[in-house]
Coordinates of C-alpha atoms and ligand atoms in Angstrom, one line a residue:
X131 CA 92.8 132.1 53.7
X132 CA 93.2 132.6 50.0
X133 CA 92.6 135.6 48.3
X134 CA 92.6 135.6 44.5
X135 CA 90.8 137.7 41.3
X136 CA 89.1 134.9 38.8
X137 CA 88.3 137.2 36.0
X138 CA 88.1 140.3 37.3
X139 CA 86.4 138.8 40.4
X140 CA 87.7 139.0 43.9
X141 CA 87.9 135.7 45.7
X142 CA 88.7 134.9 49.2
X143 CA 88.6 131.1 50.0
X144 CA 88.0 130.5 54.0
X145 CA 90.2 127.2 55.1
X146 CA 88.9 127.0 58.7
X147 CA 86.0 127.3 61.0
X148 CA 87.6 129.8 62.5
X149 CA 87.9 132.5 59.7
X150 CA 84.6 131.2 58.4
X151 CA 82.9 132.5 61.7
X152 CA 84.6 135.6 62.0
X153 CA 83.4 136.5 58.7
X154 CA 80.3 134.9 57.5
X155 CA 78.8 134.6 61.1
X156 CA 79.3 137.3 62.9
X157 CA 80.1 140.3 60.2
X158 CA 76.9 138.6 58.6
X159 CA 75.7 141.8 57.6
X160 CA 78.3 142.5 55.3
X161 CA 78.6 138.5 54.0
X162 CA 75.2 137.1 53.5
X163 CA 75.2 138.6 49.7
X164 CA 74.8 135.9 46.7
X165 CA 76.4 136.5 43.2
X166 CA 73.3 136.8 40.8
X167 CA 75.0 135.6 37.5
X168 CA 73.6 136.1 34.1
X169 CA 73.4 132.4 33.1
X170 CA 70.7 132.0 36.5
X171 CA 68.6 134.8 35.3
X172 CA 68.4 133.9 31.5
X173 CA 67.7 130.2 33.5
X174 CA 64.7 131.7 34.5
X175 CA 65.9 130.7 38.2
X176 CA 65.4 134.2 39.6
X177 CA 62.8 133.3 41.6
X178 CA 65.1 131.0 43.4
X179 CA 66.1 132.7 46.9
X180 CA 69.3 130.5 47.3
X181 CA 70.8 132.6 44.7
X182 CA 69.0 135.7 45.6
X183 CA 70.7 138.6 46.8
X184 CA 70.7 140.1 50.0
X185 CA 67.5 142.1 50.4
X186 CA 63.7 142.6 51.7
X187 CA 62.7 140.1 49.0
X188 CA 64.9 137.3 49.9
X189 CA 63.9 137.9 53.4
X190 CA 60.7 137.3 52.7
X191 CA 61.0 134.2 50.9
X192 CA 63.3 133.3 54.0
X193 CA 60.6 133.6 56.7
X194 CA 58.3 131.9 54.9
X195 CA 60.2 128.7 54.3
X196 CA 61.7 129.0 57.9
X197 CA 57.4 128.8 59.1
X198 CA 57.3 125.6 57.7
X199 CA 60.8 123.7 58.1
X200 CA 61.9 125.2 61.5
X201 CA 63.1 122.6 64.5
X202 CA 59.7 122.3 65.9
X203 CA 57.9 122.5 62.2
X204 CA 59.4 119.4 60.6
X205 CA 58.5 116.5 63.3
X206 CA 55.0 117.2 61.6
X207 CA 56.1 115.3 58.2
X208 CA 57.7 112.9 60.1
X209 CA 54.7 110.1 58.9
X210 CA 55.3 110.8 55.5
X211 CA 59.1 110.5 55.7
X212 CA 59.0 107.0 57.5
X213 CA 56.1 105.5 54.7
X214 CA 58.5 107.5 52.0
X215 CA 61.5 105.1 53.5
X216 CA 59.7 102.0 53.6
X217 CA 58.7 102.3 50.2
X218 CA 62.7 102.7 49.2
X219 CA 63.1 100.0 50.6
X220 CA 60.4 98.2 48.5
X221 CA 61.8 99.8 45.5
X222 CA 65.0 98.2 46.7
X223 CA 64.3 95.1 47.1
X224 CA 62.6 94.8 43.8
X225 CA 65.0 96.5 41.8
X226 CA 68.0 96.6 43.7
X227 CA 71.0 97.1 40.7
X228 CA 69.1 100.6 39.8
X229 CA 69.7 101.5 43.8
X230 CA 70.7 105.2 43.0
X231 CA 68.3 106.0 40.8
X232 CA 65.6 104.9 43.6
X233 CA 67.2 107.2 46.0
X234 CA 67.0 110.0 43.9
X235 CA 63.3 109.2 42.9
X236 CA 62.0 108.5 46.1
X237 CA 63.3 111.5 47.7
X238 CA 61.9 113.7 45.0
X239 CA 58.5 111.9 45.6
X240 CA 59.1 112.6 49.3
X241 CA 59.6 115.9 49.2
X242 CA 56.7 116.5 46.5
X243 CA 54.4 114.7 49.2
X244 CA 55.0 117.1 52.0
X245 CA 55.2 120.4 49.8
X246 CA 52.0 119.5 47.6
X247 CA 50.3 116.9 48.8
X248 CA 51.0 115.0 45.8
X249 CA 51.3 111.3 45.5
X250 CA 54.2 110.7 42.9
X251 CA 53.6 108.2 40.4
X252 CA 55.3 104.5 40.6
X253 CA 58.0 105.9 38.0
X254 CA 58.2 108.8 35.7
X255 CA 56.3 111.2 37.8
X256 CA 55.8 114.2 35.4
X257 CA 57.2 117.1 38.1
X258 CA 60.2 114.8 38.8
X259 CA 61.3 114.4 35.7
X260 CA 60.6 118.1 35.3
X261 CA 63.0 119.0 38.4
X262 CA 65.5 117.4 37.6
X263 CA 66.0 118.8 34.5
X264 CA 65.7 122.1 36.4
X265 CA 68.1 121.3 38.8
X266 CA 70.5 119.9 36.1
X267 CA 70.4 123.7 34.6
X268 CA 71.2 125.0 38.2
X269 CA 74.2 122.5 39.1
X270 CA 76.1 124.0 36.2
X271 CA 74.8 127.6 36.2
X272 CA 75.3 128.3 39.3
X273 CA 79.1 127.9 39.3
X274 CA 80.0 131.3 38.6
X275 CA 82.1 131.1 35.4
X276 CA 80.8 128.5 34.0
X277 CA 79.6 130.7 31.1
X278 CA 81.0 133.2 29.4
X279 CA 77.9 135.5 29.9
X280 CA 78.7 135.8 33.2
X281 CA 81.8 137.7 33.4
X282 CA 80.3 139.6 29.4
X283 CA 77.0 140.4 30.4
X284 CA 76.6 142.3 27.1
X285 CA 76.3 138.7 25.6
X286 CA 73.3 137.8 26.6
X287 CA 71.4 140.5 24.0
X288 CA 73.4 137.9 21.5
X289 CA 70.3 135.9 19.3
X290 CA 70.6 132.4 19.8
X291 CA 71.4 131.3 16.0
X292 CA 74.8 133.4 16.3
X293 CA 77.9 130.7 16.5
X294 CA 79.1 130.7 20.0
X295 CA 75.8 131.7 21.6
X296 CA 75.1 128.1 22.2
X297 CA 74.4 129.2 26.3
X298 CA 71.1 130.9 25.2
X299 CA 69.6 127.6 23.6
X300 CA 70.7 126.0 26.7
X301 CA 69.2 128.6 28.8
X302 CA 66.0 128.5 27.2
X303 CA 65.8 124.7 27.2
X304 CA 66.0 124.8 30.8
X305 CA 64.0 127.8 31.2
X306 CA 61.1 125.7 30.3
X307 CA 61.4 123.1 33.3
X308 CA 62.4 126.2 35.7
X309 CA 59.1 127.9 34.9
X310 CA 57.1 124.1 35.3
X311 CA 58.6 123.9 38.6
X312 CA 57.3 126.3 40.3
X313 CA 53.6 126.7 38.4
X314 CA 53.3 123.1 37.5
X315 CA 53.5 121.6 41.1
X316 CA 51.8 124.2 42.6
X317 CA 48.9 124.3 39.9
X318 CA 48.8 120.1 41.3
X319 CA 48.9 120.7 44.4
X320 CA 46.0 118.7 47.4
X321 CA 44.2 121.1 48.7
X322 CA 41.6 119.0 50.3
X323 CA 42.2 120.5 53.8
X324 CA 44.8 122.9 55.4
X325 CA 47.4 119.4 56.6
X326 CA 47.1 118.1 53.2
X327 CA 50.2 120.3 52.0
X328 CA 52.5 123.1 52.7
X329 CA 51.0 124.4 49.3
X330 CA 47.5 124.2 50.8
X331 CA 48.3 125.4 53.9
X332 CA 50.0 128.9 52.7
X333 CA 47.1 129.1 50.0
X334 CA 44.2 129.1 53.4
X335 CA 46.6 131.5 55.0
X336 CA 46.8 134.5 52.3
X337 CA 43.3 133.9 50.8
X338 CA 41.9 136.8 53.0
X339 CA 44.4 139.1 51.0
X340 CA 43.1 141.0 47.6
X341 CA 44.7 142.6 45.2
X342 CA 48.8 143.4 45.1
X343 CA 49.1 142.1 48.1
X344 CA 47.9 139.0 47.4
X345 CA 49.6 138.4 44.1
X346 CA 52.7 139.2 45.8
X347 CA 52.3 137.0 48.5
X348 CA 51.2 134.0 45.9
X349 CA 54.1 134.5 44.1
X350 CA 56.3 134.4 47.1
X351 CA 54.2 131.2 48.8
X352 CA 54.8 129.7 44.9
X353 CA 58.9 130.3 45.1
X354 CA 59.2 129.1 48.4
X355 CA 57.1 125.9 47.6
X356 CA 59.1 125.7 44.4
X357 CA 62.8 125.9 46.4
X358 CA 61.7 124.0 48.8
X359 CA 61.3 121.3 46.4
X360 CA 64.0 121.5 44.0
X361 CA 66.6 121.5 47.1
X362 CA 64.9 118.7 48.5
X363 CA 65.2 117.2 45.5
X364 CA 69.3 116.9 45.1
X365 CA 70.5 117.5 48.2
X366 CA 70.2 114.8 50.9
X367 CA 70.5 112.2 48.2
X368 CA 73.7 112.4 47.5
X369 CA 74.8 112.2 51.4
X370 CA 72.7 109.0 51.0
X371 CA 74.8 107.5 48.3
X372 CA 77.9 108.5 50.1
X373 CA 76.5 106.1 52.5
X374 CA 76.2 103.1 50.8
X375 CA 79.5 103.9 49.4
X376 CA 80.8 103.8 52.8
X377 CA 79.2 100.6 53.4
X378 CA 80.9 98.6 51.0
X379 CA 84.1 100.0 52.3
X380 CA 83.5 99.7 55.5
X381 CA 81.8 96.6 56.5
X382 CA 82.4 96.2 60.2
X383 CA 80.5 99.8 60.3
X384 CA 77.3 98.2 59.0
X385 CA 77.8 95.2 61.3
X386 CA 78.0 97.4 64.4
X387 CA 75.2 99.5 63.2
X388 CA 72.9 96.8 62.3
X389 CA 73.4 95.5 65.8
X390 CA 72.4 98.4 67.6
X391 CA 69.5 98.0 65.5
X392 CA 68.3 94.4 66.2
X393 CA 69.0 95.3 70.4
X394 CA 67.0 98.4 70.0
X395 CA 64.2 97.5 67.2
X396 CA 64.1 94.0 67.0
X397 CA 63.6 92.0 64.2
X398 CA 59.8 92.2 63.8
X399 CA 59.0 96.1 63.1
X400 CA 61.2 99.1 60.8
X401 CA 62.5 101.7 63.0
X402 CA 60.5 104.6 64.3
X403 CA 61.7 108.5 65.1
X404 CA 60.8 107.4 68.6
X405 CA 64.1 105.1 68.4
X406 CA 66.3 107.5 67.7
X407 CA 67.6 109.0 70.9
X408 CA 68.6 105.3 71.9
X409 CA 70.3 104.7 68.2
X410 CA 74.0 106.5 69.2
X411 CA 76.0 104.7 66.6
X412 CA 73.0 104.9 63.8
X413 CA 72.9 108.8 64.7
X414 CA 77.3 108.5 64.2
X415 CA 76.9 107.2 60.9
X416 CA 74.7 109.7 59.7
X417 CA 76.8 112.4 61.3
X418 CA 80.2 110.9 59.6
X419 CA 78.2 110.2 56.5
X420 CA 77.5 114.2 56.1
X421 CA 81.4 115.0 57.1
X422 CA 83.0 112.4 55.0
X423 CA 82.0 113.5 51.6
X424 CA 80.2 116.8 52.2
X425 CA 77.4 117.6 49.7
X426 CA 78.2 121.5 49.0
X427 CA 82.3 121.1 49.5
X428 CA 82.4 124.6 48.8
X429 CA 79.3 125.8 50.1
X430 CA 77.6 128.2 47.8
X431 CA 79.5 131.3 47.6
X432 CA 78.7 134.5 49.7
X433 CA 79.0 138.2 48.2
X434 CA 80.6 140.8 50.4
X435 CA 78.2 144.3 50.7
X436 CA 81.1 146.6 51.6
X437 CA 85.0 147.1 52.0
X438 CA 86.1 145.3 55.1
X439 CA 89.4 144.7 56.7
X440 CA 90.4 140.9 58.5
X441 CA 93.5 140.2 59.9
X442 CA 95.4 143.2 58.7
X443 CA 93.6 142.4 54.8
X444 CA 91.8 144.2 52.9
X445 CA 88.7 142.6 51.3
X446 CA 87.5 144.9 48.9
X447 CA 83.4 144.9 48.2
X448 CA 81.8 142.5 46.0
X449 CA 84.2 139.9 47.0
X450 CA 83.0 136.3 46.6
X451 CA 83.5 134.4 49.8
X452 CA 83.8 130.9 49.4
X453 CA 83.7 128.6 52.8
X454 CA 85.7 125.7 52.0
X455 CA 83.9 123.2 54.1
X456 CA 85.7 119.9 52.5
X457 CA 88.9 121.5 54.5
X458 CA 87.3 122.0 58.0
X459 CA 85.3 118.9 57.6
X460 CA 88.7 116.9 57.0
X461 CA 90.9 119.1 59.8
X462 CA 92.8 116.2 61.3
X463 CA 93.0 118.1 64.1
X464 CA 89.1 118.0 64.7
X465 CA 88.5 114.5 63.0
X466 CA 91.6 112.6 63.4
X467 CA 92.3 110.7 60.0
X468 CA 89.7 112.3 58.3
X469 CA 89.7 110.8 54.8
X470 CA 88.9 107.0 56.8
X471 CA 85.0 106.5 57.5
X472 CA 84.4 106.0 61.4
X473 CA 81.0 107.1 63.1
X474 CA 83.1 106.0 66.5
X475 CA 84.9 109.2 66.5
X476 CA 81.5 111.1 67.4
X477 CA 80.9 108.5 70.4
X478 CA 82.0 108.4 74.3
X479 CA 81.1 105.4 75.9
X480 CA 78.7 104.5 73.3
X481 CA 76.9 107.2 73.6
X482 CA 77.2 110.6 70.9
X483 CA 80.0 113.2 72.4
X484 CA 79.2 116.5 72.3
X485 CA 82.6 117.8 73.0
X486 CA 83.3 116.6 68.5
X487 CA 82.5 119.2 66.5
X488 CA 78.9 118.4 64.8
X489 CA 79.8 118.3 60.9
X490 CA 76.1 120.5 60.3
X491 CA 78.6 123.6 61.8
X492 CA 80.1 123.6 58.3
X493 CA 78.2 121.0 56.2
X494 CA 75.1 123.4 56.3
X495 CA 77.1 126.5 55.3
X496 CA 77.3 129.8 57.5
X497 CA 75.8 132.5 58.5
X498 CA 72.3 133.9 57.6
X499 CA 72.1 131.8 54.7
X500 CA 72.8 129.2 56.6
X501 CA 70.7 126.0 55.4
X502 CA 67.3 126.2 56.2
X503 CA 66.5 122.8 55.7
X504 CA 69.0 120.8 57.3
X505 CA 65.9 119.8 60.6
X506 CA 64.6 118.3 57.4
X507 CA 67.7 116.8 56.2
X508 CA 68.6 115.4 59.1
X509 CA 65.0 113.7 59.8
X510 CA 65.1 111.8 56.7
X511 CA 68.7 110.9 56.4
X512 CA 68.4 109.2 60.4
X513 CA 65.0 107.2 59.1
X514 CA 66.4 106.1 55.8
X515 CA 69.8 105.0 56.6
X516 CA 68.0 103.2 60.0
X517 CA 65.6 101.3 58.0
X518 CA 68.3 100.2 55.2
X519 CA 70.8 99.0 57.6
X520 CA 67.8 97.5 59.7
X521 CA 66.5 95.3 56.5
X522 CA 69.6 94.9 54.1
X523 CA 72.8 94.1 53.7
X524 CA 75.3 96.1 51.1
X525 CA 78.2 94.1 50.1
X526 CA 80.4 94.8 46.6
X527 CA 79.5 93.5 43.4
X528 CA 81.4 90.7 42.4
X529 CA 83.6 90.4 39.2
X530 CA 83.3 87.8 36.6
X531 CA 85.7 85.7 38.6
X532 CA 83.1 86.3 41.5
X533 CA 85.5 88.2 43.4
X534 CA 84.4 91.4 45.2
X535 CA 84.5 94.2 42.9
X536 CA 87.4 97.4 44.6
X537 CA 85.3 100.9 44.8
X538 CA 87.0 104.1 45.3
X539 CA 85.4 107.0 47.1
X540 CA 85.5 109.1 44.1
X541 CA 83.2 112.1 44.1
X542 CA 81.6 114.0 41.1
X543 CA 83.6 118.3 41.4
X544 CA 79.8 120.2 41.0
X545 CA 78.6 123.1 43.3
X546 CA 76.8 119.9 44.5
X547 CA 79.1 116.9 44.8
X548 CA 77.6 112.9 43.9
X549 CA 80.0 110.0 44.3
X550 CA 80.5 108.5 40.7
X551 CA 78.7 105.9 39.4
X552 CA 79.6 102.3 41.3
X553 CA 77.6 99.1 41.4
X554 CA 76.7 97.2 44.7
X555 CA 74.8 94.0 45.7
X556 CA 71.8 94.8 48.2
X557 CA 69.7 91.7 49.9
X558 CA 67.4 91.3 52.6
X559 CA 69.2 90.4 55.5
X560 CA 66.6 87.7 56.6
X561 CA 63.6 86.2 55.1
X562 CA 62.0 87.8 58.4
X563 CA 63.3 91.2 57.1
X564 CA 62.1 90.6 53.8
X565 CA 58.9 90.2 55.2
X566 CA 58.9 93.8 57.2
X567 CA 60.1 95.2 54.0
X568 CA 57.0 93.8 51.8
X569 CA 54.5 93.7 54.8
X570 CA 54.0 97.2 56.4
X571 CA 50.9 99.1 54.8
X572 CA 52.0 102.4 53.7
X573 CA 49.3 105.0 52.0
X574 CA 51.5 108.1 50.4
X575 CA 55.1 108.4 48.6
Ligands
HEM77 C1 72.5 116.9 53.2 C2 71.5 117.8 52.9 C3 71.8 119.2 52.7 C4 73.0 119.9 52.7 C5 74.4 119.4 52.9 C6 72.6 121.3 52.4 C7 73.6 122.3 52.3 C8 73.3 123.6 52.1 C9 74.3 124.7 51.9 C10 75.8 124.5 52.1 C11 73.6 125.8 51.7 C12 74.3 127.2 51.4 C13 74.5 127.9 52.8 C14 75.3 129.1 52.7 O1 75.1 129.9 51.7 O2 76.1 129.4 53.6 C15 72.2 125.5 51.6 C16 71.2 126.5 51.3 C17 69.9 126.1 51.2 N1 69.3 124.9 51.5 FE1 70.3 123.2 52.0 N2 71.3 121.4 52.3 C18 70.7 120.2 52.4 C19 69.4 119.9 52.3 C20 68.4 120.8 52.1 C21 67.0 120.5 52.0 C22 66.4 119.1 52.2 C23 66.3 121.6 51.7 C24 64.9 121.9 51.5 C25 63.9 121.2 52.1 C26 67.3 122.7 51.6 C27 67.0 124.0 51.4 C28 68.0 125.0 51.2 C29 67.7 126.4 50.9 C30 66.3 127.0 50.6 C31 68.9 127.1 50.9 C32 69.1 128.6 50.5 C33 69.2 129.4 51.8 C34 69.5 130.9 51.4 O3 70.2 131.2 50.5 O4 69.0 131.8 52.2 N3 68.6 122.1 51.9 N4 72.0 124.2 51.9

């Protein structure tokens, strides 16, 4: 553990599982508080419960995303997540040097899909453009500090035109495209029937209510549409790039992988959910995928509620408490060289070991703000990465010389971590698998 004040803030930095347990799991009560920083709130973001604090209103924006991305929820968007992966790979295979920027746009137009009901267009899409720009706002707003509003509140009655106020143009820029994401969307939204969306779904549930009630409850169905979205916009993506980062490293990985794929699939169909519980070593990589470069390295920090004691320390109230998952997730203890990629360390006998510590313990963060949609994460992460290795190959771009071109495993420092830029050759792996790629019908995003 590390204790330290940042600017009159009390910090305590959690190294290991252990210590992140004891405190964030089961003292919950006192550790489930967010910071709610200036630069968030003149974002326009405070309808956002991942930086909510602790209270009935967050709670309620809780249960209802928890209704609709539980365990036994997600299987129910599990059509639209396989057509949403065969059309990356159709976007891959015609464009394949813009590879990360399909990731990124495919899973926003998968996640619009099963929130609204709405089919993204072939590039562009208005409310993707829109949260992104959002989310850009968040990734740096959200690290406390990053502004100095948020350690001199009194500076945010500072007009705009004054010199050094620069934050409150930027605020207001992005206030625009916070706003648009949650009305915009929602205002969009198919509403044909109650399975055409999560939107139209909550919308038939609360239409019986009148009144205050009812606004209330639009508002919160709006926010937790609206969240649901923008983190399922930036999220899983980024484990996804790790992945093909790891696949140009690693090449016997994808060999192995893609073989368990041609015994268990074949070569004449993509892979379905229903292959997953015999896909081990595809289920390995995306395990070692989420553990080798974590998304949230730091997890977003906690608040503590009240003084509390740990270990003989005092940790004083409205303490910031900040798991440090890239540490348990590289313990060489748990994960024996942890900085090398290798999805074996997860298998006995071919088959997944539970006795190795499942990254999702610390990847997904702690506690009761735990993530809540990691059964979603996972889904899509196991059907992408199946049907890429199933159809592609990913080998380094070559130089001028035509020699393969060295990547590092270098990752972006943001409350959300992407590796940096690299380039990468991706082909079909057969003219058979080009055909499954182009073939398949597929009817939504
Ligand atoms: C690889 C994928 C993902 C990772 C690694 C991840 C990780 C995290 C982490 C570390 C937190 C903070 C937990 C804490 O405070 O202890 C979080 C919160 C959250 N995540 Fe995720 N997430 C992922 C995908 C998603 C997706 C796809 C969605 C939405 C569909 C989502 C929705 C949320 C929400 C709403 C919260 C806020 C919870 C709260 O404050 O109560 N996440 N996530």
């Amino acid at each position: 553990m590390i204790f330290l004040w940042a600017f009159g803030t009390p910090m305590l930095i959690l190294n290991t599982l252990e210590s992140s347990t004891d405190l964030l799991e089961k003292r919950s009560s006192t550790y489930s508080d967010r910071l709610e920083t200036e630069m968030v709130a003149l974002m326009g973001w405070g309808w956002n419960f991942v930086t909510m604090g602790y209270s009935q209103w967050w709670r309620r924006h809780r249960r209802g995303f928890h209704q609709y991305f539980n365990a036994a929820a997600v299987p129910a968007y599990e059509p639209k997540i396989h057509a949403s992966a065969h059309k990356l790979l159709q976007r891959l295979l015609k464009d394949p040097k813009k590879f990360a920027n399909h990731l990124r746009y495919q899973f926003g137009a998968n996640i619009l899909d099963v929130v609204y009901g709405i089919e993204a267009a072939e590039q562009d899409d208005e409310h993707i453009l829109i949260a992104e720009k959002a989310m850009e706002g968040l990734a740096i707003g959200f690290n406390p500090g990053a502004f100095w509003v948020d350690f001199l509140p009194i500076l945010k009655y500072v007009p705009a035109w004054m010199p050094g106020a620069g934050f409150q143009k930027k605020a207001a820029d992005w206030k625009i495209s916070v706003m648009a994401t949650k009305e915009l969307a929602w205002a969009h939204a198919a509403r044909d029937n109650v399975d055409a969306s999560i939107a139209a779904n909550i919308a038939e549930r609360i239409s019986h209510l009148e009144g205050k009630e009812l606004a209330e409850e639009m508002d919160v169905a709006k926010n937790v549409c609206g969240v649901a979205y923008a983190a399922g916009i930036d999220t899983t993506v980024s484990t996804l790039h790790s992945f093909f980062l790891a696949m140009l490293l690693y090449p016997e990985v994808q060999k192995r992988a893609q073989q368990q794929l041609a015994d268990v699939v074949g070569p004449r169909r993509l892979p379905e959910f229903s292959d997953q519980a015999s896909l081990p070593y595809i289920e390995a990589v995306c395990k070692e995928s989420m553990r080798w470069q974590p998304v949230v390295p730091l997890n977003a920090p906690h608040r503590s509620m009240e003084d509390d004691e740990y270990h003989g320390y005092f940790i004083p109230k409205g303490t910031l408490v900040i798991q440090n998952t890239w540490a348990i997730l590289h313990d060489p203890e748990q994960y024996p060289d942890p900085e090398e990629f290798m999805p074996e360390r997860f298998l006995k006998d071919g088959e997944l070991n539970a006795a190795i510590r499942d990254p999702g313990v610390a990847a997904f963060g702690a506690g009761r703000r735990t993530c809540p949609g990691r059964h979603f994460s996972d889904l899509t992460l196991f059907m992408n990465i199946a049907c890429i290795l199933h159809t592609f190959n990913v080998t380094p771009a070559l130089d001028a010389e035509g020699k393969p071109m060295k990547v590092e495993p270098r990752m972006q420092t943001a409350i959300l971590s992407h590796p940096y830029p690299f380039e990468c050759i991706i082909r079909p792996r057969s003219p058979l698998a080009e055909t499954l790629i182009l073939g398949q019908k597929h009817t939504r995003a």
